[in-house]
Tab-separated table of C-alpha atoms in Angstrom:
chain	number	residue	atom	x	y	z
A	18	MET	CA	-56.197	34.392	-4.344
A	19	THR	CA	-53.347	36.506	-5.697
A	20	ARG	CA	-51.584	36.113	-2.375
A	21	ASN	CA	-51.818	32.278	-2.605
A	22	VAL	CA	-50.451	32.315	-6.147
A	23	THR	CA	-47.559	34.584	-5.104
A	24	THR	CA	-46.802	32.387	-2.099
A	25	GLY	CA	-46.936	29.282	-4.308
A	26	ILE	CA	-44.547	30.832	-6.835
A	27	LEU	CA	-42.184	31.886	-4.040
A	28	VAL	CA	-42.209	28.382	-2.510
A	29	ALA	CA	-41.604	26.819	-5.932
A	30	PHE	CA	-38.728	29.239	-6.575
A	31	ILE	CA	-37.112	28.483	-3.181
A	32	ALA	CA	-37.540	24.729	-3.736
A	33	ALA	CA	-35.974	24.999	-7.203
A	34	ALA	CA	-33.070	27.020	-5.777
A	35	ILE	CA	-32.474	24.415	-3.048
A	36	VAL	CA	-32.527	21.580	-5.607
A	37	ALA	CA	-30.118	23.514	-7.858
A	38	ILE	CA	-27.727	24.076	-4.943
A	39	LEU	CA	-27.867	20.394	-3.949
A	40	VAL	CA	-27.210	19.298	-7.545
A	41	LEU	CA	-24.278	21.720	-7.761
A	42	ILE	CA	-22.819	20.402	-4.489
A	43	PHE	CA	-23.261	16.821	-5.728
A	44	LEU	CA	-21.535	17.570	-9.022
A	45	MET	CA	-18.665	19.427	-7.348
A	46	THR	CA	-18.148	16.607	-4.831
A	47	ASN	CA	-18.132	13.931	-7.526
A	48	ARG	CA	-15.896	15.989	-9.760
A	49	ASP	CA	-13.376	16.386	-6.943
A	50	ALA	CA	-13.511	12.651	-6.169
A	51	SER	CA	-13.062	11.642	-9.798
A	52	THR	CA	-10.141	13.980	-10.394
A	53	HIS	CA	-8.319	13.138	-7.140
A	54	THR	CA	-5.147	11.253	-7.962
A	55	TYR	CA	-3.324	9.059	-5.504
A	56	PRO	CA	0.417	8.448	-5.688
A	57	THR	CA	1.889	5.349	-7.281
A	58	ALA	CA	5.353	3.878	-6.918
A	59	THR	CA	7.485	1.195	-8.565
A	60	ALA	CA	10.382	-1.061	-7.628
A	61	SER	CA	12.459	-2.902	-10.227
A	62	LEU	CA	13.698	-6.129	-8.648
A	63	VAL	CA	17.204	-7.431	-9.231
A	64	SER	CA	18.982	-10.577	-8.049
A	65	GLN	CA	22.217	-10.614	-6.049
A	66	SER	CA	24.039	-10.960	-9.389
A	67	GLY	CA	22.180	-7.986	-10.897
A	68	ASP	CA	19.723	-9.897	-13.121
A	69	ALA	CA	16.286	-8.327	-13.622
A	70	MET	CA	13.612	-10.281	-11.712
A	71	GLY	CA	10.467	-8.280	-12.351
A	72	THR	CA	8.551	-5.297	-11.097
A	73	VAL	CA	6.506	-4.436	-8.030
A	74	THR	CA	3.999	-1.594	-8.295
A	75	PHE	CA	2.330	0.247	-5.445
A	76	HIS	CA	-0.995	2.082	-5.802
A	77	GLN	CA	-2.363	4.217	-2.968
A	78	GLN	CA	-6.161	3.861	-2.690
A	79	ASP	CA	-7.666	5.886	0.161
A	80	ASP	CA	-6.208	4.360	3.366
A	81	VAL	CA	-4.645	1.256	1.810
A	82	VAL	CA	-1.916	0.417	-0.685
A	83	VAL	CA	-2.395	-2.184	-3.416
A	84	VAL	CA	0.896	-3.991	-4.065
A	85	ALA	CA	1.194	-5.906	-7.361
A	86	LEU	CA	4.098	-8.275	-8.115
A	87	ASP	CA	4.971	-9.443	-11.611
A	88	VAL	CA	8.181	-11.448	-11.236
A	89	SER	CA	10.294	-14.195	-12.808
A	90	GLY	CA	13.511	-16.105	-12.143
A	91	PHE	CA	12.527	-17.447	-8.703
A	92	ALA	CA	12.812	-20.998	-7.423
A	93	PRO	CA	9.409	-22.716	-7.628
A	94	GLY	CA	7.410	-22.508	-4.390
A	95	GLY	CA	6.819	-19.951	-1.646
A	96	HIS	CA	8.756	-16.761	-0.987
A	97	ALA	CA	8.395	-14.219	1.808
A	98	VAL	CA	7.949	-10.573	0.815
A	99	ALA	CA	8.695	-7.549	2.984
A	100	VAL	CA	9.102	-3.821	2.588
A	101	HIS	CA	12.333	-2.736	4.266
A	102	ALA	CA	13.089	0.497	6.099
A	103	VAL	CA	15.916	1.835	3.887
A	104	GLY	CA	15.695	2.649	0.184
A	105	SER	CA	18.939	0.950	-0.827
A	106	CYS	CA	19.888	-2.445	-2.245
A	107	SER	CA	23.624	-1.905	-2.641
A	108	PRO	CA	26.356	-2.804	-2.013
A	109	ASP	CA	24.315	-5.869	-0.980
A	110	PHE	CA	20.725	-6.422	0.022
A	111	THR	CA	21.453	-5.914	3.728
A	112	ALA	CA	21.705	-2.190	2.887
A	113	SER	CA	17.875	-2.171	2.889
A	114	GLY	CA	17.928	-2.541	6.678
A	115	ASP	CA	15.236	-4.331	8.665
A	116	HIS	CA	11.527	-4.637	7.895
A	117	PHE	CA	9.630	-1.359	7.651
A	118	GLY	CA	7.952	-0.279	10.871
A	119	VAL	CA	7.635	2.939	12.794
A	120	GLU	CA	8.230	1.333	16.196
A	121	PRO	CA	10.235	-1.758	17.179
A	122	SER	CA	8.000	-4.799	17.329
A	123	ARG	CA	7.734	-8.508	16.852
A	124	ALA	CA	7.478	-9.861	13.331
A	125	GLY	CA	4.646	-11.782	11.746
A	126	PHE	CA	1.956	-10.898	9.251
A	127	VAL	CA	-0.799	-12.244	11.519
A	128	HIS	CA	0.714	-11.001	14.768
A	129	PRO	CA	-1.356	-8.267	16.508
A	130	ASN	CA	1.650	-5.926	16.338
A	131	TRP	CA	1.575	-6.010	12.548
A	132	LYS	CA	-1.143	-3.346	12.506
A	133	ARG	CA	-0.225	0.285	13.012
A	134	ASP	CA	-0.426	0.825	16.744
A	135	PRO	CA	1.518	3.627	18.481
A	136	VAL	CA	1.337	1.804	21.833
A	137	HIS	CA	2.456	-1.681	20.814
A	138	GLY	CA	4.536	-0.929	17.744
A	139	GLU	CA	4.095	-2.342	14.277
A	140	HIS	CA	5.672	-4.474	11.642
A	141	GLY	CA	3.781	-3.018	8.688
A	142	GLY	CA	6.383	-4.017	6.097
A	143	ASP	CA	5.401	-7.682	6.262
A	144	LEU	CA	3.363	-8.823	3.262
A	145	PRO	CA	1.876	-12.226	2.393
A	146	ASN	CA	3.963	-14.880	0.675
A	147	PHE	CA	3.766	-15.438	-3.053
A	148	TYR	CA	4.262	-18.748	-4.840
A	149	ALA	CA	6.367	-19.058	-8.000
A	150	HIS	CA	5.308	-21.470	-10.749
A	151	ARG	CA	7.588	-24.207	-12.078
A	152	ASP	CA	8.994	-21.727	-14.595
A	153	GLY	CA	9.921	-19.301	-11.786
A	154	SER	CA	7.287	-16.686	-12.650
A	155	ALA	CA	4.573	-15.333	-10.390
A	156	ARG	CA	1.874	-12.692	-10.356
A	157	ALA	CA	0.340	-11.629	-7.024
A	158	ASP	CA	-1.638	-8.728	-5.556
A	159	PHE	CA	-1.732	-7.672	-1.901
A	160	VAL	CA	-3.639	-4.973	-0.040
A	161	THR	CA	-2.095	-3.450	3.079
A	162	ASP	CA	-2.579	-0.597	5.506
A	163	GLY	CA	0.807	-1.246	7.112
A	164	PHE	CA	2.327	1.693	5.213
A	165	THR	CA	1.302	4.554	2.950
A	166	LEU	CA	2.688	6.311	-0.117
A	167	LEU	CA	1.354	9.641	1.144
A	168	THR	CA	4.054	11.929	2.481
A	169	GLY	CA	3.792	13.565	5.877
A	170	HIS	CA	2.533	10.423	7.663
A	171	ASP	CA	4.562	8.547	10.272
A	172	HIS	CA	4.068	5.314	8.301
A	173	SER	CA	5.004	6.769	4.892
A	174	LEU	CA	7.509	4.832	2.794
A	175	PHE	CA	8.883	8.138	1.564
A	176	ASP	CA	10.677	9.325	4.682
A	177	ALA	CA	14.256	10.642	4.709
A	178	ASP	CA	15.875	7.311	3.756
A	179	GLY	CA	13.112	5.807	1.586
A	180	ALA	CA	12.227	2.127	1.441
A	181	ALA	CA	12.961	-1.039	-0.540
A	182	ILE	CA	11.116	-4.292	-1.156
A	183	VAL	CA	12.922	-7.573	-0.547
A	184	ILE	CA	11.971	-11.093	-1.588
A	185	TYR	CA	13.318	-14.038	0.390
A	186	GLU	CA	14.420	-17.537	-0.476
A	187	LYS	CA	11.687	-19.242	1.622
A	188	PRO	CA	8.119	-18.429	2.710
A	189	GLN	CA	7.262	-17.158	6.166
A	190	ILE	CA	4.957	-19.128	8.445
A	191	TYR	CA	3.046	-16.036	9.648
A	192	GLY	CA	3.885	-16.587	13.284
A	193	ALA	CA	4.593	-14.200	16.136
A	194	VAL	CA	8.267	-15.220	16.129
A	195	GLU	CA	10.492	-14.212	13.230
A	196	GLU	CA	11.413	-17.400	11.405
A	197	ASN	CA	14.289	-18.178	9.055
A	198	THR	CA	13.114	-17.236	5.572
A	199	GLY	CA	16.545	-17.809	4.076
A	200	SER	CA	18.607	-15.362	2.100
A	201	ARG	CA	17.454	-12.189	0.405
A	202	VAL	CA	17.176	-13.226	-3.237
A	203	ALA	CA	15.770	-10.050	-4.824
A	204	CYS	CA	15.623	-6.378	-3.920
A	205	GLY	CA	14.231	-3.194	-5.435
A	206	VAL	CA	14.256	0.428	-4.293
A	207	ILE	CA	10.735	1.879	-4.157
A	208	THR	CA	10.481	5.102	-6.132
A	209	VAL	CA	7.459	7.345	-6.543
A	210	ASN	CA	6.120	7.653	-10.106
């Protein structure tokens, strides 16, 4: 009988130790997840004449980036939005280079090459259109995996020459062929917070 009691106590002790270890692992894992901070970035948009036109914020969340526009001063209607490969807006907005992408590819938000693909290229800087109200203001949120704010990745916005965000005069039609979206009406250099 004493042997059964001792065995029972030993089993209970081992079970309690296993539960304590599992609880500790759970707490440590959740603590690490809750304290992990992802990078954020901001771009202050200006017009060709230097007028402030709003702010674009970028929030890294796991494997995607949430892009939030809060803008004003635009013509009512649709406007194309794209992240460009060079972090410069001066002396004019062409200094921002072409759309961001690791490999040369065809344009178009819905084109298969938009996704990151080392074989077929990418055009990850393309973002959806936004639509300005009659007063020229707009608020829009996008989610993309076409680029990252994390450094050390081939599709990071923070490479040697940085990146900029450009807003165009007209909307894009989301086709496989790059269409005329008009002039570049606003630009902002993307800087990490």
